[in-house]
Short mmCIF file of N, CA, C and O in Angstrom, two decimals:
data_model
loop_
_atom_site.label_atom_id
_atom_site.label_comp_id
_atom_site.label_asym_id
_atom_site.label_seq_id
_atom_site.Cartn_x
_atom_site.Cartn_y
_atom_site.Cartn_z
N MET A 273 -17.21 -22.11 -13.69
CA MET A 273 -16.26 -21.20 -13.62
C MET A 273 -15.78 -20.23 -12.55
O MET A 273 -14.99 -20.09 -12.00
N GLU A 274 -17.08 -20.00 -12.01
CA GLU A 274 -17.00 -18.95 -10.93
C GLU A 274 -16.42 -19.50 -9.50
O GLU A 274 -15.89 -18.38 -8.88
N ASN A 275 -16.61 -20.41 -9.41
CA ASN A 275 -16.19 -21.43 -8.27
C ASN A 275 -14.73 -21.65 -8.38
O ASN A 275 -14.17 -22.55 -7.16
N PHE A 276 -14.32 -21.61 -9.50
CA PHE A 276 -12.50 -21.88 -9.73
C PHE A 276 -11.64 -22.04 -8.60
O PHE A 276 -10.86 -22.76 -8.38
N LEU A 277 -11.58 -20.66 -8.31
CA LEU A 277 -10.59 -20.11 -7.52
C LEU A 277 -11.16 -19.88 -5.93
O LEU A 277 -10.38 -19.62 -4.98
N ALA A 278 -12.36 -19.99 -5.90
CA ALA A 278 -12.95 -19.99 -4.40
C ALA A 278 -12.44 -21.09 -3.20
O ALA A 278 -12.48 -20.27 -1.82
N PRO A 279 -11.97 -22.07 -3.25
CA PRO A 279 -11.35 -22.70 -2.20
C PRO A 279 -10.25 -21.98 -1.93
O PRO A 279 -9.66 -21.99 -0.78
N TYR A 280 -9.29 -21.14 -2.59
CA TYR A 280 -8.24 -20.37 -2.25
C TYR A 280 -8.48 -19.23 -1.73
O TYR A 280 -7.39 -17.86 -2.12
N ARG A 281 -9.39 -18.44 -1.84
CA ARG A 281 -9.86 -17.02 -1.59
C ARG A 281 -9.37 -16.46 -0.50
O ARG A 281 -8.80 -15.55 -0.85
N GLN A 282 -9.36 -17.35 0.69
CA GLN A 282 -8.35 -16.55 1.74
C GLN A 282 -7.01 -16.46 1.73
O GLN A 282 -6.39 -15.71 1.96
N HIS A 283 -6.45 -17.50 1.18
CA HIS A 283 -5.14 -17.87 0.83
C HIS A 283 -4.47 -16.78 -0.39
O HIS A 283 -3.59 -16.18 -0.05
N LEU A 284 -5.73 -16.72 -1.09
CA LEU A 284 -5.33 -15.25 -2.22
C LEU A 284 -5.54 -14.02 -1.76
O LEU A 284 -4.23 -12.87 -2.08
N LEU A 285 -6.25 -13.74 -0.56
CA LEU A 285 -6.15 -12.39 0.11
C LEU A 285 -5.27 -12.07 0.84
O LEU A 285 -4.02 -11.17 0.65
N SER A 286 -4.43 -13.34 1.24
CA SER A 286 -3.14 -13.12 2.01
C SER A 286 -1.97 -12.60 1.23
O SER A 286 -1.42 -11.66 1.07
N VAL A 287 -2.14 -13.61 -0.10
CA VAL A 287 -0.99 -12.85 -1.05
C VAL A 287 -1.01 -11.66 -1.68
O VAL A 287 -0.31 -10.84 -1.85
N PHE A 288 -2.39 -11.32 -1.88
CA PHE A 288 -2.89 -9.77 -2.26
C PHE A 288 -2.23 -8.96 -1.52
O PHE A 288 -1.55 -7.91 -1.76
N ARG A 289 -2.55 -8.97 0.34
CA ARG A 289 -1.71 -8.39 0.86
C ARG A 289 -0.27 -8.10 1.06
O ARG A 289 0.31 -6.99 1.02
N ILE A 290 0.48 -9.38 0.80
CA ILE A 290 1.89 -9.38 0.97
C ILE A 290 2.63 -8.55 -0.32
O ILE A 290 3.17 -7.74 -0.31
N MET A 291 1.77 -8.96 -1.28
CA MET A 291 2.42 -7.92 -2.71
C MET A 291 1.71 -6.33 -2.87
O MET A 291 2.83 -5.83 -3.34
N ALA A 292 0.84 -6.00 -2.17
CA ALA A 292 0.15 -4.63 -2.12
C ALA A 292 1.09 -4.01 -1.05
O ALA A 292 1.75 -3.15 -1.30
N GLY A 293 1.58 -4.82 -0.26
CA GLY A 293 2.96 -4.07 0.78
C GLY A 293 4.13 -4.47 0.38
O GLY A 293 4.60 -3.12 0.60
N LEU A 294 4.40 -5.26 -0.26
CA LEU A 294 5.97 -5.01 -1.06
C LEU A 294 6.05 -3.73 -1.84
O LEU A 294 7.09 -3.22 -2.04
N LEU A 295 4.54 -3.81 -2.85
CA LEU A 295 4.74 -2.65 -3.84
C LEU A 295 4.85 -1.42 -3.26
O LEU A 295 5.64 -0.36 -3.86
N VAL A 296 4.09 -0.96 -2.21
CA VAL A 296 4.23 -0.07 -1.27
C VAL A 296 5.60 0.23 -0.60
O VAL A 296 5.96 1.12 -0.28
N LEU A 297 6.29 -0.60 -0.07
CA LEU A 297 7.29 -0.60 0.43
C LEU A 297 8.27 -0.14 0.15
O LEU A 297 9.28 0.45 0.25
N GLN A 298 8.19 -0.70 -1.25
CA GLN A 298 9.40 -0.11 -2.37
C GLN A 298 9.46 1.50 -2.42
O GLN A 298 10.74 1.61 -2.70
N TYR A 299 8.65 1.92 -2.65
CA TYR A 299 8.56 3.11 -2.52
C TYR A 299 9.16 3.92 -1.19
O TYR A 299 9.91 4.91 -1.06
N GLY A 300 8.99 3.48 -0.03
CA GLY A 300 9.10 3.71 1.36
C GLY A 300 10.94 3.59 1.23
O GLY A 300 11.57 4.59 1.81
N THR A 301 11.14 2.44 0.94
CA THR A 301 13.17 2.09 1.04
C THR A 301 13.43 2.93 0.13
O THR A 301 14.55 3.48 0.39
N ALA A 302 12.99 3.35 -1.06
CA ALA A 302 13.58 4.06 -2.11
C ALA A 302 13.63 5.75 -1.61
O ALA A 302 14.71 6.19 -2.06
N LYS A 303 12.76 6.37 -0.93
CA LYS A 303 12.88 7.26 -0.42
C LYS A 303 13.64 7.40 0.68
O LYS A 303 14.44 8.54 1.42
N ILE A 304 13.51 6.67 1.55
CA ILE A 304 14.59 6.88 3.01
C ILE A 304 15.76 6.28 2.95
O ILE A 304 16.57 7.02 3.42
N ILE A 305 15.92 4.87 2.36
CA ILE A 305 17.23 4.49 2.37
C ILE A 305 17.89 4.71 1.17
O ILE A 305 19.14 4.13 1.06
N GLY A 306 17.29 4.91 0.27
CA GLY A 306 17.89 4.87 -1.37
C GLY A 306 18.28 4.03 -1.96
O GLY A 306 18.92 3.71 -2.98
N PHE A 307 17.34 2.73 -1.42
CA PHE A 307 17.51 1.59 -2.54
C PHE A 307 15.75 1.24 -2.50
O PHE A 307 14.87 1.10 -2.18
N PRO A 308 15.38 0.96 -3.83
CA PRO A 308 16.61 1.04 -4.95
C PRO A 308 16.84 2.57 -5.40
O PRO A 308 16.31 3.38 -4.91
N ALA A 309 18.10 2.84 -5.87
CA ALA A 309 18.15 4.11 -6.31
C ALA A 309 17.44 4.74 -7.51
O ALA A 309 17.49 4.18 -8.85
N ILE A 310 16.64 5.62 -6.92
CA ILE A 310 15.62 6.30 -8.17
C ILE A 310 15.82 7.59 -8.47
O ILE A 310 15.92 8.43 -7.49
N GLN A 311 16.22 7.95 -9.58
CA GLN A 311 16.58 9.36 -9.69
C GLN A 311 15.32 10.29 -8.84
O GLN A 311 15.45 11.13 -8.50
N MET A 312 14.10 9.94 -9.19
CA MET A 312 13.01 10.85 -8.68
C MET A 312 13.23 10.75 -7.17
O MET A 312 12.49 12.21 -6.69
N PHE A 313 13.90 9.97 -6.53
CA PHE A 313 13.54 10.24 -5.01
C PHE A 313 15.23 10.18 -4.82
O PHE A 313 15.13 10.44 -3.46
N ALA A 314 15.93 10.57 -5.40
CA ALA A 314 17.50 10.99 -4.98
C ALA A 314 17.86 11.99 -3.99
O ALA A 314 18.69 11.85 -3.00
N ASN A 315 17.06 13.05 -4.35
CA ASN A 315 17.17 14.09 -3.08
C ASN A 315 16.03 14.35 -1.99
O ASN A 315 15.63 15.27 -1.77
N VAL A 316 15.87 13.33 -1.37
CA VAL A 316 14.53 13.32 -0.48
C VAL A 316 15.36 13.70 0.94
O VAL A 316 16.34 12.84 1.22
N ALA A 317 15.20 14.86 1.48
CA ALA A 317 15.93 15.00 2.77
C ALA A 317 15.15 14.56 3.92
O ALA A 317 14.08 14.69 4.07
N VAL A 318 15.94 14.65 5.25
CA VAL A 318 15.09 14.24 6.40
C VAL A 318 13.96 15.41 6.32
O VAL A 318 14.41 16.52 6.64
N GLY A 319 12.80 15.34 6.78
CA GLY A 319 11.97 15.98 7.46
C GLY A 319 11.30 16.97 6.09
O GLY A 319 10.49 17.78 6.40
N GLN A 320 11.71 16.51 4.62
CA GLN A 320 11.19 17.23 3.57
C GLN A 320 9.68 16.79 3.55
O GLN A 320 9.37 15.63 3.50
N TRP A 321 8.80 17.67 3.28
CA TRP A 321 7.48 17.69 3.23
C TRP A 321 6.96 17.72 1.75
O TRP A 321 7.50 18.44 1.19
N PRO A 322 6.21 16.66 1.39
CA PRO A 322 5.78 15.63 1.70
C PRO A 322 6.62 14.29 1.58
O PRO A 322 6.56 13.25 1.97
N SER A 323 7.46 14.41 0.86
CA SER A 323 8.35 13.15 0.46
C SER A 323 8.53 12.00 1.55
O SER A 323 8.59 11.01 1.47
N TRP A 324 9.40 12.95 2.43
CA TRP A 324 10.03 11.88 3.58
C TRP A 324 8.96 11.88 4.55
O TRP A 324 9.08 10.19 5.03
N TYR A 325 8.15 12.43 4.80
CA TYR A 325 6.97 11.61 5.81
C TYR A 325 6.45 10.71 5.02
O TYR A 325 5.95 9.70 5.76
N ALA A 326 6.00 10.43 3.76
CA ALA A 326 5.10 9.78 3.03
C ALA A 326 6.01 8.48 2.79
O ALA A 326 5.76 7.44 3.00
N GLY A 327 7.37 8.44 2.59
CA GLY A 327 8.52 7.65 2.87
C GLY A 327 8.20 6.69 3.87
O GLY A 327 8.44 5.91 4.00
N MET A 328 8.53 7.48 5.12
CA MET A 328 8.44 6.87 6.27
C MET A 328 6.89 6.02 6.70
O MET A 328 7.01 4.58 7.20
N ILE A 329 6.11 6.59 6.34
CA ILE A 329 4.81 5.62 6.11
C ILE A 329 4.80 4.86 5.61
O ILE A 329 3.98 3.68 5.92
N GLU A 330 5.17 4.60 4.00
CA GLU A 330 5.11 3.32 3.59
C GLU A 330 6.03 2.73 3.93
O GLU A 330 6.16 1.22 3.64
N LEU A 331 7.22 2.80 4.45
CA LEU A 331 8.20 2.15 5.09
C LEU A 331 7.78 1.19 6.13
O LEU A 331 7.64 -0.17 6.16
N ILE A 332 7.19 1.99 7.23
CA ILE A 332 6.59 1.28 8.49
C ILE A 332 5.52 0.72 8.30
O ILE A 332 5.07 -0.84 8.55
N PHE A 333 4.27 1.42 7.61
CA PHE A 333 3.20 0.68 7.45
C PHE A 333 3.00 -0.46 6.47
O PHE A 333 2.17 -1.76 6.00
N GLY A 334 4.01 -0.41 5.19
CA GLY A 334 4.29 -1.32 4.25
C GLY A 334 4.54 -2.51 4.88
O GLY A 334 4.35 -3.59 4.56
N THR A 335 5.77 -2.36 5.72
CA THR A 335 6.46 -3.49 6.41
C THR A 335 5.34 -4.24 7.25
O THR A 335 5.41 -5.29 7.06
N LEU A 336 4.49 -3.44 8.06
CA LEU A 336 3.35 -4.25 8.73
C LEU A 336 2.35 -4.84 7.98
O LEU A 336 1.99 -5.80 8.23
N LEU A 337 2.49 -4.54 6.89
CA LEU A 337 1.57 -4.92 6.14
C LEU A 337 1.73 -6.28 5.38
O LEU A 337 1.12 -6.97 4.98
N VAL A 338 3.22 -6.17 5.17
CA VAL A 338 3.57 -7.58 4.46
C VAL A 338 3.69 -8.52 5.39
O VAL A 338 3.36 -9.64 5.35
N VAL A 339 4.08 -7.98 6.68
CA VAL A 339 4.27 -9.14 7.98
C VAL A 339 2.68 -9.57 8.29
O VAL A 339 2.42 -10.55 8.85
N GLY A 340 1.77 -8.83 7.98
CA GLY A 340 0.47 -8.94 8.26
C GLY A 340 -0.02 -8.44 9.92
O GLY A 340 -1.22 -9.23 10.60
N LEU A 341 0.84 -7.30 10.59
CA LEU A 341 0.21 -7.02 11.87
C LEU A 341 -0.19 -5.89 11.95
O LEU A 341 0.19 -4.84 11.27
N PHE A 342 -1.31 -5.67 12.36
CA PHE A 342 -1.90 -4.60 12.58
C PHE A 342 -2.58 -4.27 11.37
O PHE A 342 -2.33 -3.09 10.60
N SER A 343 -2.60 -5.49 10.51
CA SER A 343 -3.22 -5.02 9.16
C SER A 343 -3.69 -4.18 8.73
O SER A 343 -3.86 -3.46 7.83
N ARG A 344 -5.34 -4.33 9.71
CA ARG A 344 -6.47 -3.41 9.24
C ARG A 344 -6.18 -2.06 9.07
O ARG A 344 -6.51 -1.15 8.27
N ILE A 345 -5.35 -1.50 10.22
CA ILE A 345 -4.83 -0.09 10.47
C ILE A 345 -3.95 0.42 9.63
O ILE A 345 -4.15 1.60 9.17
N SER A 346 -3.26 -0.73 9.22
CA SER A 346 -2.03 -0.33 8.61
C SER A 346 -2.50 -0.10 7.33
O SER A 346 -2.12 0.91 6.46
N ALA A 347 -3.57 -0.81 6.51
CA ALA A 347 -3.94 -0.62 5.18
C ALA A 347 -4.81 0.72 5.45
O ALA A 347 -4.74 1.26 4.43
N PHE A 348 -5.67 0.94 6.39
CA PHE A 348 -6.51 2.27 6.44
C PHE A 348 -5.56 3.50 6.22
O PHE A 348 -5.74 4.44 5.51
N ILE A 349 -4.34 3.18 6.97
CA ILE A 349 -3.19 4.55 6.86
C ILE A 349 -2.86 4.63 5.88
O ILE A 349 -2.64 5.58 5.10
N LEU A 350 -2.30 3.73 4.93
CA LEU A 350 -2.08 4.00 3.74
C LEU A 350 -2.86 4.05 2.48
O LEU A 350 -2.34 4.92 1.65
N CYS A 351 -4.23 3.71 2.91
CA CYS A 351 -5.11 4.49 2.25
C CYS A 351 -5.22 5.48 1.98
O CYS A 351 -5.40 6.82 1.04
N GLY A 352 -5.40 6.43 3.18
CA GLY A 352 -5.29 7.91 3.35
C GLY A 352 -4.30 8.40 2.89
O GLY A 352 -4.13 9.35 2.45
N LEU A 353 -3.02 7.77 3.01
CA LEU A 353 -1.71 8.01 2.18
C LEU A 353 -2.07 8.46 0.89
O LEU A 353 -1.60 9.38 0.58
N MET A 354 -2.27 7.39 0.33
CA MET A 354 -2.42 7.46 -1.20
C MET A 354 -3.84 8.49 -1.57
O MET A 354 -3.43 9.01 -2.61
N ALA A 355 -4.78 8.49 -0.99
CA ALA A 355 -5.63 9.50 -1.27
C ALA A 355 -4.96 11.07 -1.21
O ALA A 355 -5.44 11.88 -2.03
N MET A 356 -4.18 11.24 -0.10
CA MET A 356 -3.68 12.61 0.11
C MET A 356 -2.39 12.90 -1.00
O MET A 356 -2.22 13.61 -1.94
N ALA A 357 -1.76 11.56 -1.32
CA ALA A 357 -0.78 11.55 -2.65
C ALA A 357 -1.50 11.83 -3.89
O ALA A 357 -1.20 12.80 -5.04
N TYR A 358 -2.79 11.41 -4.19
CA TYR A 358 -3.43 11.89 -5.37
C TYR A 358 -3.65 13.44 -5.34
O TYR A 358 -3.57 14.05 -6.12
N PHE A 359 -4.51 13.78 -4.33
CA PHE A 359 -5.03 15.06 -4.39
C PHE A 359 -3.84 16.34 -3.86
O PHE A 359 -4.10 17.12 -4.49
N ILE A 360 -2.81 15.92 -3.47
CA ILE A 360 -1.69 16.81 -3.14
C ILE A 360 -0.60 16.66 -4.50
O ILE A 360 -0.35 17.60 -4.74
N GLY A 361 -0.30 15.68 -4.69
CA GLY A 361 0.46 15.57 -5.94
C GLY A 361 0.19 15.21 -7.52
O GLY A 361 0.59 15.90 -8.06
N HIS A 362 -1.28 15.01 -7.40
CA HIS A 362 -1.52 14.52 -8.70
C HIS A 362 -2.67 15.83 -9.50
O HIS A 362 -2.40 16.22 -10.41
N ALA A 363 -3.76 15.64 -8.67
CA ALA A 363 -4.97 16.51 -8.96
C ALA A 363 -4.68 17.89 -9.53
O ALA A 363 -5.30 18.28 -10.67
N PRO A 364 -3.47 18.83 -8.57
CA PRO A 364 -3.05 19.82 -8.68
C PRO A 364 -2.72 20.21 -10.35
O PRO A 364 -2.26 21.29 -10.71
N ARG A 365 -2.11 19.21 -10.82
CA ARG A 365 -1.71 19.41 -12.23
C ARG A 365 -2.45 19.92 -13.31
O ARG A 365 -2.00 19.78 -14.41
N GLY A 366 -3.54 20.09 -12.91
CA GLY A 366 -4.27 20.73 -14.09
C GLY A 366 -5.45 20.03 -14.28
O GLY A 366 -6.37 20.27 -15.04
N MET A 367 -5.40 18.69 -14.40
CA MET A 367 -6.49 18.05 -14.94
C MET A 367 -6.79 16.99 -13.83
O MET A 367 -5.84 16.39 -13.40
N PHE A 368 -8.17 16.65 -13.63
CA PHE A 368 -8.51 16.02 -12.42
C PHE A 368 -8.45 14.34 -13.02
O PHE A 368 -8.66 13.65 -12.09
N SER A 369 -8.54 14.43 -14.15
CA SER A 369 -8.44 12.54 -14.86
C SER A 369 -6.75 11.99 -14.17
O SER A 369 -5.68 12.67 -14.45
N PRO A 370 -7.01 11.03 -13.73
CA PRO A 370 -6.07 10.12 -13.41
C PRO A 370 -5.04 9.92 -14.40
O PRO A 370 -3.68 9.93 -14.31
N LEU A 371 -5.59 9.60 -15.43
CA LEU A 371 -4.52 9.20 -16.86
C LEU A 371 -3.71 10.18 -17.20
O LEU A 371 -2.74 10.38 -17.76
N ALA A 372 -4.45 11.60 -17.25
CA ALA A 372 -4.02 12.78 -17.34
C ALA A 372 -2.81 13.65 -16.26
O ALA A 372 -2.26 14.25 -16.99
N ASN A 373 -2.77 13.19 -15.14
CA ASN A 373 -2.02 13.71 -14.00
C ASN A 373 -1.45 12.59 -13.52
O ASN A 373 -0.79 13.14 -12.55
N ASN A 374 -1.06 11.67 -14.13
CA ASN A 374 -0.07 10.34 -13.85
C ASN A 374 -0.47 9.95 -12.06
O ASN A 374 0.00 9.31 -11.58
N GLY A 375 -2.02 9.98 -11.87
CA GLY A 375 -2.25 9.78 -10.24
C GLY A 375 -2.87 8.03 -10.72
O GLY A 375 -3.58 7.63 -9.36
N THR A 376 -3.10 7.39 -11.66
CA THR A 376 -3.91 6.01 -11.64
C THR A 376 -2.97 5.36 -10.67
O THR A 376 -3.79 4.27 -9.77
N LEU A 377 -2.19 5.35 -10.32
CA LEU A 377 -1.49 4.24 -9.34
C LEU A 377 -1.77 4.93 -7.87
O LEU A 377 -1.75 3.54 -7.09
N ALA A 378 -1.98 6.03 -7.87
CA ALA A 378 -1.96 6.37 -6.51
C ALA A 378 -3.50 5.79 -6.10
O ALA A 378 -3.86 5.56 -5.13
N ILE A 379 -4.63 6.21 -7.04
CA ILE A 379 -5.84 5.87 -6.88
C ILE A 379 -5.88 4.30 -6.55
O ILE A 379 -6.88 4.04 -5.96
N LEU A 380 -5.12 3.59 -7.34
CA LEU A 380 -5.27 2.28 -7.47
C LEU A 380 -5.07 1.64 -6.10
O LEU A 380 -5.33 0.99 -5.24
N PHE A 381 -3.90 2.36 -5.91
CA PHE A 381 -3.17 1.82 -3.83
C PHE A 381 -4.17 2.50 -2.98
O PHE A 381 -4.45 1.68 -2.07
N CYS A 382 -5.06 3.33 -2.97
CA CYS A 382 -5.89 3.90 -2.35
C CYS A 382 -6.96 2.65 -2.63
O CYS A 382 -7.52 2.50 -1.06
N PHE A 383 -7.64 2.39 -3.28
CA PHE A 383 -8.72 1.15 -3.10
C PHE A 383 -8.37 0.24 -2.95
O PHE A 383 -9.12 -0.57 -2.30
N THR A 384 -7.19 -0.47 -3.30
CA THR A 384 -6.41 -1.89 -2.73
C THR A 384 -6.09 -1.50 -1.49
O THR A 384 -6.98 -2.90 -0.47
N PHE A 385 -5.84 -0.75 -0.58
CA PHE A 385 -5.57 -0.61 0.91
C PHE A 385 -7.13 -0.52 1.60
O PHE A 385 -6.96 -0.83 2.54
N LEU A 386 -7.84 0.29 0.82
CA LEU A 386 -9.27 0.32 1.39
C LEU A 386 -9.76 -0.99 1.72
O LEU A 386 -10.45 -1.12 2.58
N TYR A 387 -9.90 -1.73 0.54
CA TYR A 387 -10.37 -3.11 0.35
C TYR A 387 -9.44 -4.15 1.59
O TYR A 387 -10.10 -4.59 2.10
N LEU A 388 -8.24 -3.91 1.55
CA LEU A 388 -7.66 -4.70 2.72
C LEU A 388 -8.00 -4.42 4.26
O LEU A 388 -8.09 -5.19 4.89
N ALA A 389 -8.49 -2.83 4.57
CA ALA A 389 -8.54 -2.36 5.75
C ALA A 389 -10.28 -3.15 5.78
O ALA A 389 -10.53 -3.35 6.97
N ALA A 390 -11.14 -3.42 4.99
CA ALA A 390 -12.06 -3.67 5.20
C ALA A 390 -12.06 -5.17 5.14
O ALA A 390 -12.96 -5.99 6.12
N SER A 391 -11.22 -6.34 4.26
CA SER A 391 -11.62 -7.36 4.47
C SER A 391 -10.84 -8.28 5.85
O SER A 391 -10.65 -8.79 5.68
N GLY A 392 -9.25 -7.41 5.97
CA GLY A 392 -8.55 -8.34 6.94
C GLY A 392 -7.33 -8.91 6.10
O GLY A 392 -7.13 -8.86 4.97
N PRO A 393 -6.47 -9.41 6.65
CA PRO A 393 -4.97 -9.70 6.51
C PRO A 393 -5.15 -11.10 5.62
O PRO A 393 -4.39 -11.50 4.70
N GLY A 394 -6.00 -11.85 6.00
CA GLY A 394 -6.14 -13.51 5.37
C GLY A 394 -5.55 -14.45 6.08
O GLY A 394 -4.75 -13.55 7.52
N PRO A 395 -5.38 -15.67 5.96
CA PRO A 395 -5.00 -16.43 7.02
C PRO A 395 -3.48 -16.38 7.24
O PRO A 395 -2.92 -16.91 8.09
N TRP A 396 -2.63 -16.36 5.90
CA TRP A 396 -0.97 -16.20 6.39
C TRP A 396 -0.73 -14.80 6.93
O TRP A 396 -0.18 -13.93 6.26
N SER A 397 -0.93 -14.40 8.04
CA SER A 397 -0.49 -12.97 8.75
C SER A 397 -0.21 -13.16 10.18
O SER A 397 -0.50 -14.17 10.79
N ALA A 398 0.69 -12.34 10.63
CA ALA A 398 0.83 -12.54 12.02
C ALA A 398 -0.44 -12.07 13.26
O ALA A 398 -0.65 -12.65 13.99
N ASP A 399 -1.42 -11.18 12.83
CA ASP A 399 -2.42 -11.14 12.83
C ASP A 399 -3.62 -12.36 12.90
O ASP A 399 -4.08 -12.70 14.19
N ALA A 400 -3.63 -13.14 12.22
CA ALA A 400 -4.12 -14.49 12.29
C ALA A 400 -3.78 -15.37 13.36
O ALA A 400 -3.86 -16.02 14.16
N ALA A 401 -2.07 -15.36 13.08
CA ALA A 401 -1.36 -16.54 14.21
C ALA A 401 -1.67 -15.82 15.51
O ALA A 401 -1.49 -16.99 16.51
N ALA A 402 -1.67 -14.44 15.81
CA ALA A 402 -1.87 -14.14 17.21
C ALA A 402 -3.36 -14.32 17.89
O ALA A 402 -3.77 -14.97 18.78
N ARG A 403 -4.60 -14.29 16.64
CA ARG A 403 -5.43 -15.15 16.97
C ARG A 403 -5.68 -16.72 17.06
O ARG A 403 -7.01 -17.37 17.30
N GLY A 404 -4.52 -17.14 16.77
CA GLY A 404 -4.73 -18.68 16.32
C GLY A 404 -5.51 -19.04 15.38
O GLY A 404 -6.25 -20.00 15.50
N LYS A 405 -5.67 -18.50 14.18
CA LYS A 405 -6.52 -18.64 13.06
C LYS A 405 -5.59 -19.10 11.52
O LYS A 405 -5.78 -18.37 10.83
N GLN A 406 -4.36 -19.67 11.56
CA GLN A 406 -3.44 -19.76 10.58
C GLN A 406 -4.60 -20.63 9.63
O GLN A 406 -4.65 -22.07 9.52
#
């Protein structure tokens, strides 16, 4: 059973990268262009710290991650952003526990992007196409 999906490992890495990119990209689009319209991000003004800056990073590097272009550096930057999101936005809420301060998703994203920075984009990516390794 341990080799059940082994032949698909690299392609599943690409699917994982694309999905992680799409999930973080939705935060960027909600903050910067207002789609989808989410009440929590309704009043993010241009230059507002930290929401607008985080939204721009999510928008730019999330898009790059979905496409698979500059994947490792994009994932590394997003990893740092999610670490900052936890320590700036969640940890100060009084409880260091992610369950208590609603920081579980930020931590999960942080380690997801750290893994992608280390593992690379997989075969379905612009990075692989540029190297001729699809």
